[in-house]
Amino acid sequence: MRIEEIVGTAPPGSGAEQRLSGLAVSPGIAIGPAHLVEGGDLPVAECRIGETEIEAERGRFAEAVAVSLKQLRKVKTKAAALPGSAAEEVGYLLDAHLAMLSNSRLVRGVGERIASARINAERAVQLEIDEIGESFSTMRDPYLAGRIEDIRVVGTRLIRNLIKKPYVAYSAVADGAVILAEELTPADTALIDPERISGFATVSGGAESHTAIVARALGLPAVFAVPGLLERAQKGTTIVIDGTQGCVIIDPCLETVRDYETRRDALARERRGLARLRKLPAVTRDGVEITLEANIELPIELQQAAANGAMGLGLVRSEFLYMNRDDLPGEEEQYAIFASLVRGMDGKPVTVRTFDLGGDKIARSLSGHIVEAANPALGLRAIRLSLQDRRLLDPQLAAMLRAACEGPLRILLPMISTATEIRRVREAVEQVARRLRRRGVRLPKALPPLGAMIEVPGAALAADSLAAEADFFAIGTNDLIQYTLAIDRGDEQVAHLYNPLHPAVLRLIQFTIEAALRRGVPISVCGEMAGEPRFVALLLGLGLRNLSMAPRNIPRVKQRIRNLDMIAATRRARAIMDQSDTGRIAALLDDFNTIAWPN
Ligand code: PEP
Ligand code: MG
């Protein structure tokens, strides 16, 4: 992250304010005195040990593992009292950390290293983590990157316990303080009381990390990846954290403080207003009802979906089942998870997608099935991989068919490019169903609907032929934009060219919607575009009536819908589709949003 440092006008008090930019990780504004958490690497020396000392050193390590387990269980008990979804979120995290201290690669590896390298336990922990980190660093998946952070956090706990260096307690921190740290662990973050601490900022950490997830679950404004943060702030200095814009202001002038106080109060009012929307329908001013569903990546998000008033799960990404493990998830394990999601949604539809692995989402458990390719995004991924190896596809289908007995479940297929792929999966579904029935397994009378993601430009252009095979469509704008514009969605160097309003993208969306409506095929959008209030009028104006998005985006999108006139939106969408210039398209949309968005 680059530092954008602006020295502003001189304030009263200690001098010029400094603005540092970082990653906007958890929205909201915090203002308070700085509390600096001591950071830096733990001092770990390497000591050689003799043959006869190996067992004693292993014993010392085993004791550190036992102490760490005890500490984590204690944190877990405390975390159970956290507000709302935070308790569940943190509990899940701590379970993962507890598992890393059981018979894991980390624990086994350290034990072996003490004996083979004849070194002290703390150094063995450090080397083992570095080695695991290196094997993870070749993977570009942000989810996996977040997991290596977890392993480091657990490793640091082990080292602290080996060198007897205790953790910093927050009990001594002044009320209303803002915490500034090199890095915070998810477990440390879970112990922050949001009633007492206003927010926090760190020098390192990613937006996909578990610490970020915990910060959002606690509603704590947070900014990460702020270089130079600790050198510039002193204990007690006033700090503003803008977790929405990704900005930290050190020693702000009076005017800045007032400005941020106003923004903080406005945000609080907006949040109260949005919370009231939960039970209200997503209906336009002229009475058109829209279905708003949730996308989830982890089962833990089910609660958030319900809390934000989701009318179903429009996309359950099943990739998580394959991550962080060496073996493949079996039918039973997948069934248990899908069934619990269906039960949890209590009669509302649940759309489970077969795995979209390959490309940039590499799972260790599939390493024997994927070979390295020059262009992985165009290679053996998603449905192509599932269809190539029925040992991967069939257990997923069996689990989904069984879970469909618990309530309305739909099966969604990623990266579809031809009608044949849908036909082949339908044959597979029928075969698996016959096999399960022969085994005496209970299945629903009608097999679940089978839908296609429309996220490849060719699929959008062939939407008529796909509509003859698919029971429903879900437009994946994330990949549709990537493949239409040849922009790697994960590459920050071309991020400025990633444009949802490019006329080519909009024409493919329009073409797909029209084909679906002509054929009577239900259609939704589940890419990130669906969760952006800015695009809502355009998507609805093009004929969409179902949007699926990250749970936290539902209230804002609902608010936009409730302020919208569908006839006007349809007219504006038509005017937009007559344009071929991106700038003109953006201007027409933003102008419509300004006039037809009274809030
Ligand atoms: C998409 O591509 O828009 C989509 C929803 O799928 P994913 O983000 O999982 O690729
Ligand atoms: Mg996709």
Coordinates of C-alpha atoms and ligand atoms in Angstrom, one line a residue:
M1 CA 0.0 0.0 0.0
R2 CA 1.4 3.4 -0.9
I3 CA 1.4 6.2 1.7
E4 CA -0.6 9.2 0.6
E5 CA 0.6 11.8 3.1
I6 CA -1.0 15.2 3.0
V7 CA 0.1 17.8 5.4
G8 CA -3.0 19.8 6.1
T9 CA -3.6 23.3 7.5
A10 CA -2.2 23.9 10.9
P11 CA -4.7 23.0 13.7
P12 CA -4.8 24.1 17.3
G13 CA -2.8 21.7 19.5
S14 CA 0.3 19.9 18.5
G15 CA 0.7 20.7 14.8
A16 CA -0.2 19.6 11.3
E17 CA -2.5 16.7 10.8
Q18 CA -1.4 13.7 8.8
R19 CA -3.5 11.6 6.6
L20 CA -2.4 8.1 5.9
S21 CA -4.2 5.8 3.5
G22 CA -4.7 2.1 3.8
L23 CA -7.2 -0.7 3.2
A24 CA -10.8 0.1 4.1
V25 CA -11.5 -3.1 6.0
S26 CA -14.4 -2.4 8.3
P27 CA -16.7 0.5 7.6
G28 CA -17.5 3.3 10.0
I29 CA -15.7 6.2 11.8
A30 CA -13.8 6.1 15.1
I31 CA -12.4 9.2 16.9
G32 CA -10.3 8.8 20.0
P33 CA -6.9 8.8 21.8
A34 CA -4.3 6.5 20.4
H35 CA -3.3 3.3 22.3
L36 CA -0.2 1.8 20.7
V37 CA 0.2 -1.9 21.0
E38 CA 3.8 -3.0 21.3
G39 CA 4.8 -4.9 18.2
G40 CA 7.8 -6.2 16.4
D41 CA 9.2 -9.6 15.9
L42 CA 9.5 -11.9 18.8
P43 CA 13.2 -12.4 19.7
V44 CA 13.9 -16.1 18.8
A45 CA 17.5 -17.4 18.9
E46 CA 18.6 -20.7 17.5
C47 CA 20.2 -23.0 20.0
R48 CA 21.7 -26.4 19.1
I49 CA 20.7 -29.3 21.3
G50 CA 22.3 -32.6 21.8
E51 CA 20.9 -36.1 21.0
T52 CA 20.0 -36.6 24.7
E53 CA 18.1 -33.3 24.9
I54 CA 15.7 -34.0 22.0
E55 CA 13.0 -35.6 24.2
A56 CA 13.1 -32.9 26.8
E57 CA 12.8 -30.2 24.1
R58 CA 9.9 -32.0 22.6
G59 CA 8.3 -32.1 26.0
R60 CA 8.8 -28.4 26.4
F61 CA 7.1 -27.9 23.0
A62 CA 4.2 -30.3 24.0
E63 CA 3.8 -28.2 27.2
A64 CA 3.6 -24.9 25.1
V65 CA 1.0 -26.6 22.9
A66 CA -1.1 -27.6 26.0
V67 CA -0.8 -24.0 27.4
S68 CA -1.8 -22.5 24.0
L69 CA -4.8 -24.9 23.8
K70 CA -5.9 -23.8 27.3
Q71 CA -5.6 -20.1 26.5
L72 CA -7.6 -20.5 23.3
R73 CA -10.4 -22.4 25.1
K74 CA -10.5 -19.6 27.6
V75 CA -10.7 -17.0 24.9
K76 CA -13.5 -19.1 23.3
T77 CA -15.5 -19.0 26.5
K78 CA -15.2 -15.2 26.6
A79 CA -16.0 -14.9 22.9
A80 CA -19.3 -16.7 23.4
A81 CA -20.6 -13.6 25.2
L82 CA -19.8 -11.3 22.2
P83 CA -22.7 -9.5 20.6
G84 CA -24.7 -10.9 17.6
S85 CA -22.9 -12.9 14.9
A86 CA -19.5 -12.0 16.3
A87 CA -19.8 -14.9 18.9
E88 CA -20.3 -17.4 16.1
E89 CA -17.7 -15.9 13.8
V90 CA -15.1 -15.9 16.5
G91 CA -16.0 -19.3 17.8
Y92 CA -15.5 -20.7 14.3
L93 CA -12.1 -19.0 14.1
L94 CA -11.0 -20.2 17.4
D95 CA -12.0 -23.8 16.5
A96 CA -9.8 -23.5 13.5
H97 CA -6.9 -22.3 15.7
L98 CA -7.6 -25.2 18.1
A99 CA -7.5 -27.6 15.2
M100 CA -4.1 -26.2 14.2
L101 CA -2.8 -27.2 17.6
S102 CA -4.0 -30.8 17.3
N103 CA -2.3 -33.4 15.2
S104 CA -1.6 -30.8 12.5
R105 CA 1.2 -30.4 10.0
L106 CA 2.5 -27.5 12.2
V107 CA 2.6 -29.6 15.4
R108 CA 4.0 -32.7 13.7
G109 CA 6.5 -30.7 11.7
V110 CA 7.9 -28.9 14.7
G111 CA 8.3 -32.2 16.6
E112 CA 10.2 -33.7 13.7
R113 CA 12.3 -30.7 13.1
I114 CA 13.5 -30.6 16.7
A115 CA 14.9 -34.1 16.3
S116 CA 16.2 -33.8 12.7
A117 CA 17.8 -30.3 12.9
R118 CA 18.6 -30.7 16.7
I119 CA 17.4 -27.2 17.4
N120 CA 15.3 -25.5 20.2
A121 CA 11.5 -25.6 19.9
E122 CA 10.9 -21.9 19.4
R123 CA 13.3 -21.8 16.4
A124 CA 11.7 -25.0 15.0
V125 CA 8.2 -23.3 15.2
Q126 CA 9.6 -20.3 13.4
L127 CA 11.2 -22.4 10.6
E128 CA 8.1 -24.6 10.2
I129 CA 5.9 -21.6 9.8
D130 CA 8.2 -20.1 7.2
E131 CA 8.2 -23.3 5.2
I132 CA 4.4 -23.6 5.3
G133 CA 4.2 -19.9 4.4
E134 CA 6.4 -20.5 1.4
S135 CA 4.3 -23.3 0.1
F136 CA 1.2 -21.1 0.4
S137 CA 2.8 -18.1 -1.2
T138 CA 2.7 -19.6 -4.6
M139 CA -1.1 -19.6 -4.4
R140 CA -2.9 -16.4 -5.3
D141 CA -6.1 -17.2 -3.6
P142 CA -6.9 -14.5 -1.0
Y143 CA -8.8 -17.1 1.1
L144 CA -5.7 -19.3 1.4
A145 CA -3.6 -16.2 2.0
G146 CA -5.9 -15.6 5.0
R147 CA -5.3 -19.1 6.3
I148 CA -1.5 -18.7 6.3
E149 CA -2.1 -15.7 8.5
D150 CA -4.0 -18.0 10.9
I151 CA -1.1 -20.4 11.0
R152 CA 1.3 -17.6 11.8
V153 CA -0.9 -16.3 14.6
V154 CA -1.0 -19.8 16.2
G155 CA 2.7 -20.1 15.7
T156 CA 3.3 -16.7 17.4
R157 CA 1.2 -17.9 20.4
L158 CA 3.3 -21.1 20.6
I159 CA 6.5 -19.0 20.5
R160 CA 5.2 -16.6 23.2
N161 CA 4.4 -19.5 25.4
L162 CA 7.9 -21.0 24.8
I163 CA 9.7 -17.8 25.6
K164 CA 7.2 -16.9 28.3
K165 CA 6.3 -13.5 26.8
P166 CA 2.7 -12.7 27.7
Y167 CA 0.1 -11.0 25.6
V168 CA -1.0 -7.4 26.0
A169 CA -4.2 -6.9 27.8
Y170 CA -6.8 -4.4 26.7
S171 CA -8.3 -3.9 30.2
A172 CA -5.9 -1.0 30.8
V173 CA -6.9 0.9 27.6
A174 CA -8.8 4.1 28.1
D175 CA -12.5 4.2 27.2
G176 CA -13.1 5.4 23.6
A177 CA -9.5 4.7 22.6
V178 CA -8.3 3.8 19.1
I179 CA -5.9 0.9 18.9
L180 CA -2.9 1.1 16.6
A181 CA -0.8 -2.0 16.2
E182 CA 1.7 -3.6 13.8
E183 CA -0.9 -6.4 13.4
L184 CA -3.7 -7.8 15.5
T185 CA -4.7 -11.5 15.7
P186 CA -8.3 -12.5 15.3
A187 CA -8.3 -13.8 18.8
D188 CA -6.9 -10.5 20.1
T189 CA -9.5 -8.6 18.1
A190 CA -12.3 -10.8 19.5
L191 CA -11.3 -9.6 22.9
I192 CA -11.8 -5.9 22.0
D193 CA -15.0 -4.6 23.6
P194 CA -16.7 -2.5 21.0
E195 CA -18.5 -0.6 23.8
R196 CA -15.2 0.6 25.1
I197 CA -12.8 0.8 22.1
S198 CA -13.8 2.9 19.1
G199 CA -11.8 1.3 16.3
F200 CA -8.4 0.2 15.2
A201 CA -5.7 0.4 12.5
T202 CA -2.8 -1.8 11.7
V203 CA 0.4 -1.7 9.7
S204 CA -0.2 -5.0 8.0
G205 CA -3.1 -7.3 7.3
G206 CA -5.4 -8.1 4.4
A207 CA -9.0 -7.3 3.7
E208 CA -9.8 -11.0 3.4
S209 CA -8.1 -11.9 6.7
H210 CA -10.0 -13.3 9.7
T211 CA -9.1 -10.3 11.7
A212 CA -10.9 -8.2 9.1
I213 CA -13.9 -10.6 9.4
V214 CA -14.0 -10.2 13.2
A215 CA -13.7 -6.4 13.0
R216 CA -16.7 -6.3 10.6
A217 CA -18.7 -8.8 12.8
L218 CA -18.0 -6.6 15.8
G219 CA -18.9 -3.4 13.9
L220 CA -15.5 -1.9 14.7
P221 CA -14.2 0.6 12.2
A222 CA -10.8 -0.6 10.9
V223 CA -8.1 0.3 8.4
F224 CA -5.3 -2.1 7.6
A225 CA -2.0 -1.9 5.7
V226 CA -1.1 1.6 6.8
P227 CA 2.7 1.8 6.6
G228 CA 4.4 4.3 8.9
L229 CA 1.4 4.3 11.3
L230 CA 3.3 3.5 14.5
E231 CA 6.2 5.9 13.8
R232 CA 3.8 8.9 13.3
A233 CA 1.4 8.4 16.2
Q234 CA 2.1 8.7 19.9
K235 CA 0.2 7.5 22.9
G236 CA -2.8 9.7 23.6
T237 CA -2.7 11.6 20.2
T238 CA -6.1 12.1 18.7
I239 CA -6.8 9.7 15.9
V240 CA -9.6 9.5 13.3
I241 CA -10.2 6.1 11.6
D242 CA -12.3 6.2 8.5
G243 CA -13.0 2.5 7.8
T244 CA -15.2 3.4 4.9
Q245 CA -12.6 5.3 2.9
G246 CA -9.6 3.5 4.2
C247 CA -7.9 6.5 5.9
V248 CA -6.2 7.3 9.2
I249 CA -5.8 10.9 10.4
I250 CA -3.2 11.5 13.1
D251 CA -3.6 14.6 15.2
P252 CA -6.5 16.1 13.2
C253 CA -7.4 19.8 13.4
L254 CA -10.6 20.9 15.0
E255 CA -12.4 21.3 11.8
T256 CA -11.5 17.8 10.7
V257 CA -12.7 16.4 14.0
R258 CA -16.0 18.2 13.6
D259 CA -16.4 17.1 10.1
Y260 CA -15.9 13.4 11.1
E261 CA -18.2 13.7 14.1
T262 CA -20.9 14.9 11.7
R263 CA -20.2 12.0 9.4
R264 CA -20.2 9.5 12.3
D265 CA -23.6 10.7 13.5
A266 CA -25.0 10.5 10.0
L267 CA -23.7 6.9 9.6
A268 CA -25.3 6.0 12.9
R269 CA -28.6 7.4 11.8
E270 CA -28.3 5.6 8.4
R271 CA -27.6 2.3 10.2
R272 CA -30.6 2.7 12.4
G273 CA -32.7 3.4 9.3
L274 CA -31.3 0.4 7.4
A275 CA -32.0 -1.9 10.3
R276 CA -35.6 -0.9 10.2
L277 CA -35.8 -2.0 6.5
R278 CA -35.1 -5.6 7.4
K279 CA -38.7 -6.7 7.6
L280 CA -40.0 -4.4 4.8
P281 CA -40.4 -5.8 1.3
A282 CA -38.0 -4.8 -1.5
V283 CA -40.7 -3.1 -3.6
T284 CA -40.4 -0.1 -5.9
R285 CA -42.5 3.0 -5.5
D286 CA -44.7 1.8 -8.3
G287 CA -45.3 -1.6 -6.6
V288 CA -42.9 -4.0 -8.4
E289 CA -41.5 -6.6 -6.0
I290 CA -37.9 -7.6 -6.2
T291 CA -36.3 -10.7 -4.7
L292 CA -33.1 -10.0 -2.8
E293 CA -31.0 -13.0 -1.9
A294 CA -27.7 -13.6 -0.3
N295 CA -24.4 -15.0 -1.6
I296 CA -22.4 -17.0 1.0
E297 CA -18.9 -18.3 0.9
L298 CA -19.0 -20.0 4.3
P299 CA -21.8 -21.6 6.3
I300 CA -21.2 -19.1 9.1
E301 CA -22.7 -16.4 6.9
L302 CA -26.1 -17.9 7.1
Q303 CA -26.9 -15.9 10.2
Q304 CA -25.9 -12.7 8.5
A305 CA -28.1 -13.5 5.5
A306 CA -31.1 -13.9 7.8
A307 CA -30.2 -10.9 9.9
N308 CA -30.2 -8.7 6.7
G309 CA -33.5 -10.0 5.5
A310 CA -32.3 -12.3 2.6
M311 CA -35.3 -14.0 0.9
G312 CA -33.1 -17.0 0.0
L313 CA -29.5 -17.9 -0.8
G314 CA -28.9 -17.0 -4.4
L315 CA -25.4 -18.4 -4.5
V316 CA -23.7 -20.8 -2.1
R317 CA -20.1 -21.0 -3.3
S318 CA -19.1 -24.6 -2.3
E319 CA -15.3 -24.0 -2.8
F320 CA -14.8 -23.7 1.0
L321 CA -15.3 -27.4 1.3
Y322 CA -12.1 -28.1 -0.5
M323 CA -9.9 -25.5 1.0
N324 CA -7.2 -26.0 3.7
R325 CA -7.1 -29.8 3.6
D326 CA -5.3 -32.6 1.8
D327 CA -8.3 -34.9 1.3
L328 CA -11.5 -34.4 -0.6
P329 CA -14.8 -33.8 1.2
G330 CA -17.0 -36.9 1.0
E331 CA -20.8 -37.1 0.2
E332 CA -21.7 -37.3 3.9
E333 CA -19.8 -34.2 4.9
Q334 CA -21.2 -32.2 2.0
Y335 CA -24.7 -33.4 2.7
A336 CA -24.5 -32.3 6.3
I337 CA -23.5 -28.8 5.3
F338 CA -26.0 -28.4 2.5
A339 CA -28.8 -29.8 4.5
S340 CA -28.1 -27.5 7.4
L341 CA -28.2 -24.5 5.1
V342 CA -31.5 -25.6 3.6
R343 CA -32.9 -26.2 7.1
G344 CA -31.5 -22.8 8.3
M345 CA -33.3 -20.9 5.5
D346 CA -36.6 -22.4 6.7
G347 CA -38.4 -22.9 3.4
K348 CA -36.6 -20.1 1.4
P349 CA -34.7 -21.2 -1.7
V350 CA -31.1 -22.2 -1.4
T351 CA -28.9 -22.2 -4.6
V352 CA -25.8 -24.4 -4.2
R353 CA -23.2 -24.1 -6.9
T354 CA -20.9 -27.1 -7.8
F355 CA -17.4 -26.1 -7.0
D356 CA -15.7 -23.4 -9.1
L357 CA -12.1 -24.6 -8.5
G358 CA -9.2 -24.2 -10.8
G359 CA -8.2 -20.9 -12.3
D360 CA -7.1 -18.7 -9.4
K361 CA -8.9 -20.8 -6.8
I362 CA -6.5 -23.6 -6.2
A363 CA -7.3 -26.1 -3.5
R364 CA -4.6 -28.4 -2.1
S365 CA -7.1 -31.3 -1.9
L366 CA -7.5 -31.1 -5.7
S367 CA -3.8 -31.0 -6.4
G368 CA -3.9 -34.5 -8.0
H369 CA -6.6 -33.4 -10.4
I370 CA -5.3 -30.1 -11.7
V371 CA -2.1 -29.8 -13.7
E372 CA -0.5 -26.4 -14.1
A373 CA -1.7 -24.5 -17.2
A374 CA -0.3 -21.5 -19.1
N375 CA -3.7 -19.8 -18.8
P376 CA -5.5 -21.2 -15.8
A377 CA -8.5 -18.8 -16.0
L378 CA -9.2 -20.4 -19.5
G379 CA -8.2 -23.9 -18.5
L380 CA -9.6 -26.9 -16.7
R381 CA -11.7 -25.2 -14.0
A382 CA -15.2 -25.3 -12.5
I383 CA -17.8 -27.4 -14.4
R384 CA -15.1 -28.5 -16.9
L385 CA -13.1 -30.1 -14.1
S386 CA -16.3 -31.6 -12.5
L387 CA -17.4 -33.2 -15.7
Q388 CA -13.9 -34.5 -16.5
D389 CA -13.8 -36.5 -13.2
R390 CA -17.1 -37.8 -12.0
R391 CA -15.5 -38.8 -8.7
L392 CA -15.5 -35.1 -8.0
L393 CA -19.0 -34.3 -9.4
D394 CA -21.0 -37.2 -8.2
P395 CA -20.5 -36.8 -4.4
Q396 CA -21.5 -33.2 -4.8
L397 CA -24.6 -34.0 -6.7
A398 CA -25.6 -36.8 -4.3
A399 CA -25.2 -34.5 -1.3
M400 CA -27.3 -31.8 -3.0
L401 CA -30.0 -34.3 -4.0
R402 CA -30.3 -35.6 -0.5
A403 CA -30.3 -32.1 1.0
A404 CA -33.1 -31.2 -1.3
C405 CA -35.4 -33.3 0.9
E406 CA -35.1 -30.7 3.6
G407 CA -36.4 -27.8 1.5
P408 CA -36.2 -26.0 -1.8
L409 CA -32.6 -26.5 -3.2
R410 CA -31.4 -25.5 -6.6
I411 CA -28.2 -26.7 -8.3
L412 CA -26.1 -24.1 -10.0
L413 CA -23.3 -24.8 -12.5
P414 CA -20.3 -22.5 -12.8
M415 CA -18.5 -21.5 -16.0
I416 CA -21.0 -23.0 -18.4
S417 CA -20.1 -22.3 -22.0
T418 CA -22.2 -24.9 -24.0
A419 CA -25.6 -26.5 -23.8
T420 CA -23.9 -29.9 -23.8
E421 CA -22.3 -29.3 -20.4
I422 CA -25.8 -28.7 -18.9
R423 CA -27.1 -31.8 -20.6
R424 CA -24.2 -33.9 -19.3
V425 CA -24.7 -32.7 -15.8
R426 CA -28.5 -33.4 -16.0
E427 CA -27.6 -37.0 -17.1
A428 CA -25.2 -37.2 -14.2
V429 CA -28.0 -36.0 -11.8
E430 CA -30.4 -38.6 -13.1
Q431 CA -27.8 -41.4 -12.7
V432 CA -26.8 -40.3 -9.2
A433 CA -30.5 -40.2 -8.3
R434 CA -31.1 -43.7 -9.6
R435 CA -28.1 -45.0 -7.7
L436 CA -29.3 -43.3 -4.4
R437 CA -32.8 -44.6 -4.8
R438 CA -31.4 -48.1 -5.3
R439 CA -29.6 -47.7 -2.0
G440 CA -32.9 -46.8 -0.5
V441 CA -31.9 -43.2 0.2
R442 CA -34.8 -40.7 0.5
L443 CA -34.9 -38.1 -2.3
P444 CA -37.5 -35.4 -3.2
K445 CA -40.1 -36.5 -5.8
A446 CA -39.0 -33.8 -8.3
L447 CA -35.3 -33.5 -8.8
P448 CA -33.9 -30.0 -8.0
P449 CA -33.8 -27.3 -10.8
L450 CA -30.5 -27.2 -12.6
G451 CA -29.2 -23.7 -13.4
A452 CA -26.4 -22.2 -15.4
M453 CA -24.1 -19.4 -14.4
I454 CA -23.8 -17.0 -17.3
E455 CA -20.3 -15.6 -16.9
V456 CA -18.6 -16.5 -20.1
P457 CA -19.3 -14.1 -23.0
G458 CA -20.0 -17.1 -25.3
A459 CA -22.6 -18.3 -22.9
A460 CA -24.4 -14.9 -22.9
L461 CA -24.4 -14.8 -26.7
A462 CA -25.7 -18.4 -26.8
A463 CA -28.3 -17.7 -24.0
D464 CA -31.2 -18.9 -26.3
S465 CA -29.7 -22.3 -26.7
L466 CA -28.7 -22.6 -23.0
A467 CA -32.2 -21.5 -22.0
A468 CA -33.5 -24.7 -23.7
E469 CA -31.4 -26.8 -21.3
A470 CA -31.3 -24.8 -18.1
D471 CA -34.0 -24.4 -15.5
F472 CA -32.7 -21.0 -14.4
F473 CA -29.8 -18.5 -15.1
A474 CA -27.6 -16.6 -12.7
I475 CA -25.5 -13.9 -14.3
G476 CA -22.0 -13.9 -12.8
T477 CA -20.9 -10.3 -13.6
N478 CA -17.5 -10.7 -12.0
D479 CA -16.3 -13.3 -14.5
L480 CA -18.4 -11.9 -17.3
I481 CA -16.6 -8.6 -17.1
Q482 CA -13.2 -10.3 -16.7
Y483 CA -13.7 -12.4 -19.8
T484 CA -15.4 -9.8 -21.9
L485 CA -12.8 -7.1 -21.4
A486 CA -9.8 -9.5 -20.9
I487 CA -9.1 -8.0 -17.5
D488 CA -7.8 -10.3 -14.8
R489 CA -10.2 -9.5 -11.9
G490 CA -7.4 -10.2 -9.4
D491 CA -4.7 -8.1 -11.0
E492 CA -4.4 -4.6 -9.4
Q493 CA -2.3 -3.3 -12.4
V494 CA -5.4 -3.5 -14.7
A495 CA -8.0 -2.9 -12.0
H496 CA -8.8 0.6 -13.4
L497 CA -9.9 -1.0 -16.7
Y498 CA -12.4 -3.4 -15.0
N499 CA -15.6 -1.6 -15.9
P500 CA -19.1 -2.9 -15.3
L501 CA -20.5 -0.1 -17.5
H502 CA -18.6 -1.0 -20.6
P503 CA -21.2 -1.2 -23.4
A504 CA -20.0 -4.8 -24.3
V505 CA -20.7 -6.0 -20.8
L506 CA -24.1 -4.3 -20.7
R507 CA -25.1 -5.7 -24.1
L508 CA -24.3 -9.2 -23.0
I509 CA -26.3 -8.8 -19.8
Q510 CA -29.2 -7.4 -21.8
F511 CA -29.0 -10.1 -24.4
T512 CA -29.1 -12.8 -21.7
I513 CA -32.0 -11.2 -19.9
E514 CA -34.1 -11.0 -23.1
A515 CA -33.4 -14.6 -24.0
A516 CA -34.4 -15.7 -20.5
L517 CA -37.6 -13.7 -20.5
R518 CA -38.6 -14.9 -24.0
R519 CA -38.1 -18.5 -22.8
G520 CA -39.6 -18.0 -19.4
V521 CA -36.4 -19.0 -17.6
P522 CA -36.0 -17.4 -14.2
I523 CA -32.9 -15.2 -14.1
S524 CA -30.9 -13.4 -11.4
V525 CA -27.6 -11.6 -11.1
C526 CA -25.2 -12.9 -8.4
G527 CA -22.0 -11.0 -9.3
E528 CA -20.8 -8.0 -7.3
M529 CA -22.7 -5.7 -9.5
A530 CA -26.0 -6.8 -7.9
G531 CA -24.9 -5.6 -4.5
E532 CA -24.0 -2.0 -5.7
P533 CA -26.8 0.4 -5.2
R534 CA -25.4 2.4 -8.1
F535 CA -26.3 -0.3 -10.7
V536 CA -29.7 -1.3 -9.3
A537 CA -31.8 1.0 -11.5
L538 CA -30.0 -0.2 -14.6
L539 CA -30.3 -3.9 -13.8
L540 CA -34.0 -3.6 -12.9
G541 CA -34.6 -1.4 -15.8
L542 CA -33.2 -4.1 -18.1
G543 CA -35.8 -6.5 -16.7
L544 CA -34.2 -8.3 -13.7
R545 CA -36.3 -9.0 -10.7
N546 CA -33.9 -11.1 -8.6
L547 CA -30.5 -9.9 -7.2
S548 CA -28.2 -11.9 -5.0
M549 CA -25.4 -10.3 -3.1
A550 CA -23.1 -10.3 0.0
P551 CA -25.5 -10.2 3.0
R552 CA -24.3 -6.9 4.3
N553 CA -25.3 -5.2 1.0
I554 CA -28.9 -6.2 1.1
P555 CA -30.3 -3.3 3.2
R556 CA -28.7 -0.6 1.0
V557 CA -29.9 -2.2 -2.2
K558 CA -33.4 -2.5 -0.7
Q559 CA -33.3 1.1 0.2
R560 CA -32.5 2.0 -3.4
I561 CA -35.3 -0.2 -4.7
R562 CA -37.8 1.4 -2.3
N563 CA -36.9 4.8 -3.7
L564 CA -37.1 3.7 -7.3
D565 CA -39.8 4.2 -9.9
M566 CA -39.7 1.1 -12.2
I567 CA -41.2 2.9 -15.2
A568 CA -38.6 5.7 -15.0
A569 CA -35.8 3.1 -14.5
T570 CA -36.9 1.1 -17.5
R571 CA -37.0 4.3 -19.6
R572 CA -33.5 5.3 -18.4
A573 CA -32.1 1.8 -19.0
R574 CA -33.4 2.0 -22.6
A575 CA -31.7 5.4 -23.1
I576 CA -28.4 3.9 -21.6
M577 CA -28.5 0.9 -23.9
D578 CA -28.7 3.3 -26.9
Q579 CA -25.2 4.6 -26.0
S580 CA -21.9 3.2 -26.9
D581 CA -19.6 5.5 -24.9
T582 CA -18.8 4.4 -21.4
G583 CA -18.5 8.0 -20.1
R584 CA -22.0 8.8 -21.5
I585 CA -23.4 5.6 -20.0
A586 CA -22.0 6.4 -16.6
A587 CA -23.2 10.0 -16.8
L588 CA -26.8 8.9 -17.7
L589 CA -26.9 6.4 -14.9
D590 CA -25.4 8.7 -12.2
D591 CA -27.7 11.5 -13.3
F592 CA -30.7 9.2 -12.9
N593 CA -29.4 8.1 -9.5
T594 CA -29.1 11.7 -8.4
I595 CA -32.5 12.8 -9.4
A596 CA -34.4 9.7 -8.6
W597 CA -32.7 9.0 -5.2
P598 CA -34.1 11.5 -2.8
N599 CA -32.1 10.2 0.2
Ligands
PEP1 C1 -19.2 -14.2 -10.8 O1 -18.3 -14.5 -11.5 O2 -19.8 -13.1 -10.9 C2 -19.6 -15.0 -9.6 C3 -20.7 -14.7 -8.9 O3 -18.9 -16.1 -9.3 P1 -17.4 -16.0 -8.6 O4 -17.3 -14.6 -8.1 O5 -17.5 -17.0 -7.5 O6 -16.5 -16.3 -9.7
MG2 MG -17.6 -16.6 -11.5

